[in-house]
mmCIF file of C-alpha atoms in Angstrom:
data_model
loop_
_atom_site.group_PDB
_atom_site.id
_atom_site.type_symbol
_atom_site.label_atom_id
_atom_site.label_comp_id
_atom_site.label_asym_id
_atom_site.label_seq_id
_atom_site.Cartn_x
_atom_site.Cartn_y
_atom_site.Cartn_z
ATOM 1 C CA MET W 29 -7.237 -12.533 8.404
ATOM 2 C CA LEU W 30 -9.332 -10.469 10.771
ATOM 3 C CA GLU W 31 -10.731 -12.444 13.693
ATOM 4 C CA LYS W 32 -14.122 -10.713 13.479
ATOM 5 C CA ASN W 33 -16.977 -12.554 11.800
ATOM 6 C CA ALA W 34 -19.506 -9.675 11.800
ATOM 7 C CA PHE W 35 -19.161 -5.967 10.985
ATOM 8 C CA SER W 36 -21.297 -2.959 11.941
ATOM 9 C CA ARG W 37 -22.113 0.067 9.781
ATOM 10 C CA GLU W 38 -19.279 1.962 11.499
ATOM 11 C CA ASP W 39 -16.858 -0.884 10.661
ATOM 12 C CA LEU W 40 -17.955 -0.698 7.006
ATOM 13 C CA LEU W 41 -17.436 3.078 6.989
ATOM 14 C CA ARG W 42 -13.934 2.527 8.425
ATOM 15 C CA CYS W 43 -13.320 0.131 5.534
ATOM 16 C CA ALA W 44 -14.532 2.780 3.070
ATOM 17 C CA ARG W 45 -11.977 5.221 4.549
ATOM 18 C CA GLY W 46 -9.167 2.649 4.152
ATOM 19 C CA GLU W 47 -8.813 2.114 7.903
ATOM 20 C CA LEU W 48 -9.897 -1.529 8.202
ATOM 21 C CA PHE W 49 -7.426 -3.368 5.943
ATOM 22 C CA GLY W 50 -4.802 -0.619 5.659
ATOM 23 C CA LYS W 51 -4.044 2.047 3.068
ATOM 24 C CA GLY W 52 -3.859 0.762 -0.489
ATOM 25 C CA ASN W 53 -5.799 -2.386 0.355
ATOM 26 C CA ALA W 54 -9.409 -3.451 -0.161
ATOM 27 C CA GLN W 55 -11.939 -0.718 0.525
ATOM 28 C CA LEU W 56 -15.675 -0.560 0.327
ATOM 29 C CA PRO W 57 -17.140 2.451 -1.458
ATOM 30 C CA ALA W 58 -18.334 5.352 0.647
ATOM 31 C CA PRO W 59 -21.995 6.315 0.905
ATOM 32 C CA ASN W 60 -23.960 6.696 -1.354
ATOM 33 C CA MET W 61 -22.422 3.769 -3.250
ATOM 34 C CA LEU W 62 -21.985 1.649 -0.112
ATOM 35 C CA MET W 63 -24.880 -0.741 -0.612
ATOM 36 C CA LEU W 64 -24.888 -2.486 2.780
ATOM 37 C CA ASP W 65 -25.435 -1.510 6.392
ATOM 38 C CA ARG W 66 -23.883 -4.507 8.125
ATOM 39 C CA ILE W 67 -22.221 -7.857 7.600
ATOM 40 C CA THR W 68 -23.924 -10.296 9.936
ATOM 41 C CA HIS W 69 -21.716 -13.289 9.093
ATOM 42 C CA ILE W 70 -18.410 -13.899 7.339
ATOM 43 C CA SER W 71 -16.502 -17.168 7.441
ATOM 44 C CA GLU W 72 -13.895 -19.097 5.459
ATOM 45 C CA GLN W 73 -15.951 -22.248 6.027
ATOM 46 C CA GLY W 74 -19.502 -23.040 5.042
ATOM 47 C CA GLY W 75 -21.595 -21.777 2.208
ATOM 48 C CA LYS W 76 -22.763 -23.774 -0.773
ATOM 49 C CA TYR W 77 -19.199 -24.810 -1.693
ATOM 50 C CA GLY W 78 -17.710 -25.124 1.803
ATOM 51 C CA LYS W 79 -15.142 -22.390 1.012
ATOM 52 C CA GLY W 80 -16.699 -19.431 2.762
ATOM 53 C CA GLN W 81 -19.815 -17.352 3.055
ATOM 54 C CA ILE W 82 -20.876 -13.776 3.680
ATOM 55 C CA ILE W 83 -24.322 -12.612 4.792
ATOM 56 C CA ALA W 84 -24.975 -8.863 4.728
ATOM 57 C CA GLU W 85 -27.968 -6.552 4.998
ATOM 58 C CA LEU W 86 -29.184 -3.198 3.730
ATOM 59 C CA ASP W 87 -32.035 -1.404 5.491
ATOM 60 C CA ILE W 88 -34.500 0.013 2.969
ATOM 61 C CA ARG W 89 -35.919 3.467 3.622
ATOM 62 C CA PRO W 90 -38.135 5.469 1.263
ATOM 63 C CA ASP W 91 -35.606 8.353 1.387
ATOM 64 C CA LEU W 92 -32.712 6.366 -0.137
ATOM 65 C CA TRP W 93 -31.146 8.470 -2.907
ATOM 66 C CA PHE W 94 -31.911 6.182 -5.843
ATOM 67 C CA PHE W 95 -35.680 6.139 -5.298
ATOM 68 C CA ASP W 96 -35.881 9.857 -6.237
ATOM 69 C CA CYS W 97 -34.286 9.362 -9.649
ATOM 70 C CA HIS W 98 -35.030 5.743 -10.645
ATOM 71 C CA PHE W 99 -37.765 6.279 -11.787
ATOM 72 C CA GLU W 100 -39.744 9.454 -11.180
ATOM 73 C CA GLY W 101 -43.249 8.318 -10.283
ATOM 74 C CA ASP W 102 -42.161 4.638 -10.317
ATOM 75 C CA PRO W 103 -39.405 4.336 -7.680
ATOM 76 C CA VAL W 104 -37.369 1.125 -7.703
ATOM 77 C CA MET W 105 -33.817 0.241 -6.628
ATOM 78 C CA PRO W 106 -31.623 -0.166 -9.727
ATOM 79 C CA GLY W 107 -30.670 -3.808 -10.242
ATOM 80 C CA CYS W 108 -27.061 -2.812 -10.937
ATOM 81 C CA LEU W 109 -26.751 -1.549 -7.341
ATOM 82 C CA GLY W 110 -27.669 -4.962 -5.949
ATOM 83 C CA LEU W 111 -25.148 -6.569 -8.290
ATOM 84 C CA ASP W 112 -22.515 -4.042 -7.230
ATOM 85 C CA ALA W 113 -23.193 -4.868 -3.570
ATOM 86 C CA MET W 114 -22.388 -8.513 -4.311
ATOM 87 C CA TRP W 115 -19.063 -7.501 -5.917
ATOM 88 C CA GLN W 116 -18.388 -5.238 -2.912
ATOM 89 C CA LEU W 117 -18.815 -8.228 -0.608
ATOM 90 C CA VAL W 118 -16.505 -10.520 -2.605
ATOM 91 C CA GLY W 119 -13.796 -7.825 -2.472
ATOM 92 C CA PHE W 120 -14.391 -7.367 1.249
ATOM 93 C CA PHE W 121 -13.930 -11.125 1.744
ATOM 94 C CA LEU W 122 -10.531 -11.012 0.008
ATOM 95 C CA GLY W 123 -9.408 -8.092 2.199
ATOM 96 C CA TRP W 124 -10.757 -9.792 5.326
ATOM 97 C CA GLN W 125 -8.572 -12.801 4.469
ATOM 98 C CA GLY W 126 -5.552 -10.489 4.698
ATOM 99 C CA ASN W 127 -4.774 -10.153 0.991
ATOM 100 C CA PRO W 128 -3.119 -6.935 -0.233
ATOM 101 C CA GLY W 129 -4.352 -4.752 -3.053
ATOM 102 C CA ARG W 130 -7.220 -2.638 -4.269
ATOM 103 C CA GLY W 131 -10.422 -4.363 -5.321
ATOM 104 C CA ARG W 132 -11.803 -4.304 -8.822
ATOM 105 C CA ALA W 133 -14.867 -6.106 -10.143
ATOM 106 C CA LEU W 134 -13.844 -8.334 -13.036
ATOM 107 C CA GLY W 135 -17.176 -9.692 -14.223
ATOM 108 C CA ALA W 136 -19.917 -12.165 -13.629
ATOM 109 C CA GLY W 137 -21.419 -15.137 -15.370
ATOM 110 C CA GLU W 138 -25.177 -15.419 -15.428
ATOM 111 C CA VAL W 139 -27.191 -12.695 -13.664
ATOM 112 C CA LYS W 140 -30.960 -12.939 -13.155
ATOM 113 C CA PHE W 141 -33.448 -10.406 -11.826
ATOM 114 C CA VAL W 142 -36.884 -11.791 -10.942
ATOM 115 C CA GLY W 143 -38.162 -9.110 -8.581
ATOM 116 C CA GLN W 144 -37.704 -5.542 -7.426
ATOM 117 C CA VAL W 145 -36.935 -3.455 -4.360
ATOM 118 C CA LEU W 146 -39.576 -0.802 -3.728
ATOM 119 C CA PRO W 147 -39.517 2.000 -1.127
ATOM 120 C CA THR W 148 -42.072 0.017 0.914
ATOM 121 C CA ALA W 149 -39.581 -2.835 1.493
ATOM 122 C CA LYS W 150 -37.832 -3.192 4.841
ATOM 123 C CA LYS W 151 -34.599 -5.134 4.317
ATOM 124 C CA VAL W 152 -32.361 -6.506 1.584
ATOM 125 C CA THR W 153 -30.213 -9.523 2.449
ATOM 126 C CA TYR W 154 -27.195 -10.595 0.424
ATOM 127 C CA GLN W 155 -25.751 -14.097 0.531
ATOM 128 C CA ILE W 156 -22.369 -14.712 -1.050
ATOM 129 C CA ASP W 157 -21.084 -18.275 -1.387
ATOM 130 C CA ILE W 158 -17.366 -18.382 -2.155
ATOM 131 C CA LYS W 159 -16.472 -20.862 -4.897
ATOM 132 C CA ARG W 160 -12.740 -20.244 -5.012
ATOM 133 C CA THR W 161 -10.068 -17.831 -3.915
ATOM 134 C CA ILE W 162 -6.589 -17.512 -5.327
ATOM 135 C CA ASN W 163 -4.318 -15.850 -2.783
ATOM 136 C CA ARG W 164 -0.929 -15.646 -4.496
ATOM 137 C CA THR W 165 0.569 -12.994 -6.767
ATOM 138 C CA LEU W 166 -2.855 -13.031 -8.365
ATOM 139 C CA VAL W 167 -5.570 -12.409 -5.780
ATOM 140 C CA LEU W 168 -8.954 -13.413 -7.123
ATOM 141 C CA GLY W 169 -12.301 -14.312 -5.603
ATOM 142 C CA ILE W 170 -14.997 -16.227 -7.443
ATOM 143 C CA ALA W 171 -18.424 -16.534 -5.851
ATOM 144 C CA ASP W 172 -22.130 -16.972 -6.412
ATOM 145 C CA GLY W 173 -24.486 -14.445 -4.890
ATOM 146 C CA ALA W 174 -28.145 -14.030 -4.122
ATOM 147 C CA MET W 175 -30.140 -11.012 -3.027
ATOM 148 C CA SER W 176 -33.444 -11.206 -1.180
ATOM 149 C CA VAL W 177 -35.902 -8.513 -0.214
ATOM 150 C CA ASP W 178 -37.976 -9.123 2.903
ATOM 151 C CA GLY W 179 -37.150 -12.832 2.684
ATOM 152 C CA ARG W 180 -37.921 -13.322 -1.038
ATOM 153 C CA GLN W 181 -34.985 -14.050 -3.360
ATOM 154 C CA ILE W 182 -35.071 -11.663 -6.325
ATOM 155 C CA TYR W 183 -31.535 -11.539 -7.814
ATOM 156 C CA THR W 184 -28.929 -14.214 -8.431
ATOM 157 C CA ALA W 185 -25.444 -13.914 -9.873
ATOM 158 C CA GLU W 186 -23.153 -16.806 -10.721
ATOM 159 C CA GLY W 187 -19.410 -16.501 -11.176
ATOM 160 C CA LEU W 188 -18.915 -13.094 -9.555
ATOM 161 C CA ARG W 189 -15.236 -12.253 -9.999
ATOM 162 C CA VAL W 190 -13.238 -9.696 -8.023
ATOM 163 C CA GLY W 191 -9.483 -9.174 -8.038
ATOM 164 C CA LEU W 192 -7.165 -7.285 -5.713
ATOM 165 C CA PHE W 193 -4.371 -5.338 -7.409
ATOM 166 C CA THR W 194 -1.327 -3.740 -5.790
ATOM 167 C CA SER W 195 -1.093 -1.449 -8.849
ATOM 168 C CA THR W 196 -3.979 -0.378 -11.052
ATOM 169 C CA ASP W 197 -1.811 1.753 -13.358
ATOM 170 C CA SER W 198 -2.204 -0.601 -16.322
ATOM 171 C CA PHE W 199 -5.801 -1.510 -15.567
#
């Protein structure tokens, strides 16, 4: 496990290049699919279930790539990108714990969208509460997530599942 409990944008970019957890291990996607600017808190304790928590942020700017194409004349951040950010964070947590393998999203239970992210927003905050991790031959993280924009919760996802795989050949 890494001793750090917060990560800067440069740290996240190092993770995207495979430099943080080592080649062949958990990576975040590179920009433009990297949906966070910093992790402000990561811990194996705390959270809703007492098994770990991650808090991360994305700065919203009107020039973000998705506002130009989703939708023309009605710009809004696609909900699937917020959901993907939550999966990204669960995979990051597994790599941060020191587990080997490449991350793959495996699903989610109930997902709810009750708001939107517009170009006028300032900041998105993600909160991931770890429910369970399996750190054996099978490496799996199960978590609940929430996304807020400027302090208002707008997305929730229960049962986010991410696995780490040393081989994805049969995936």
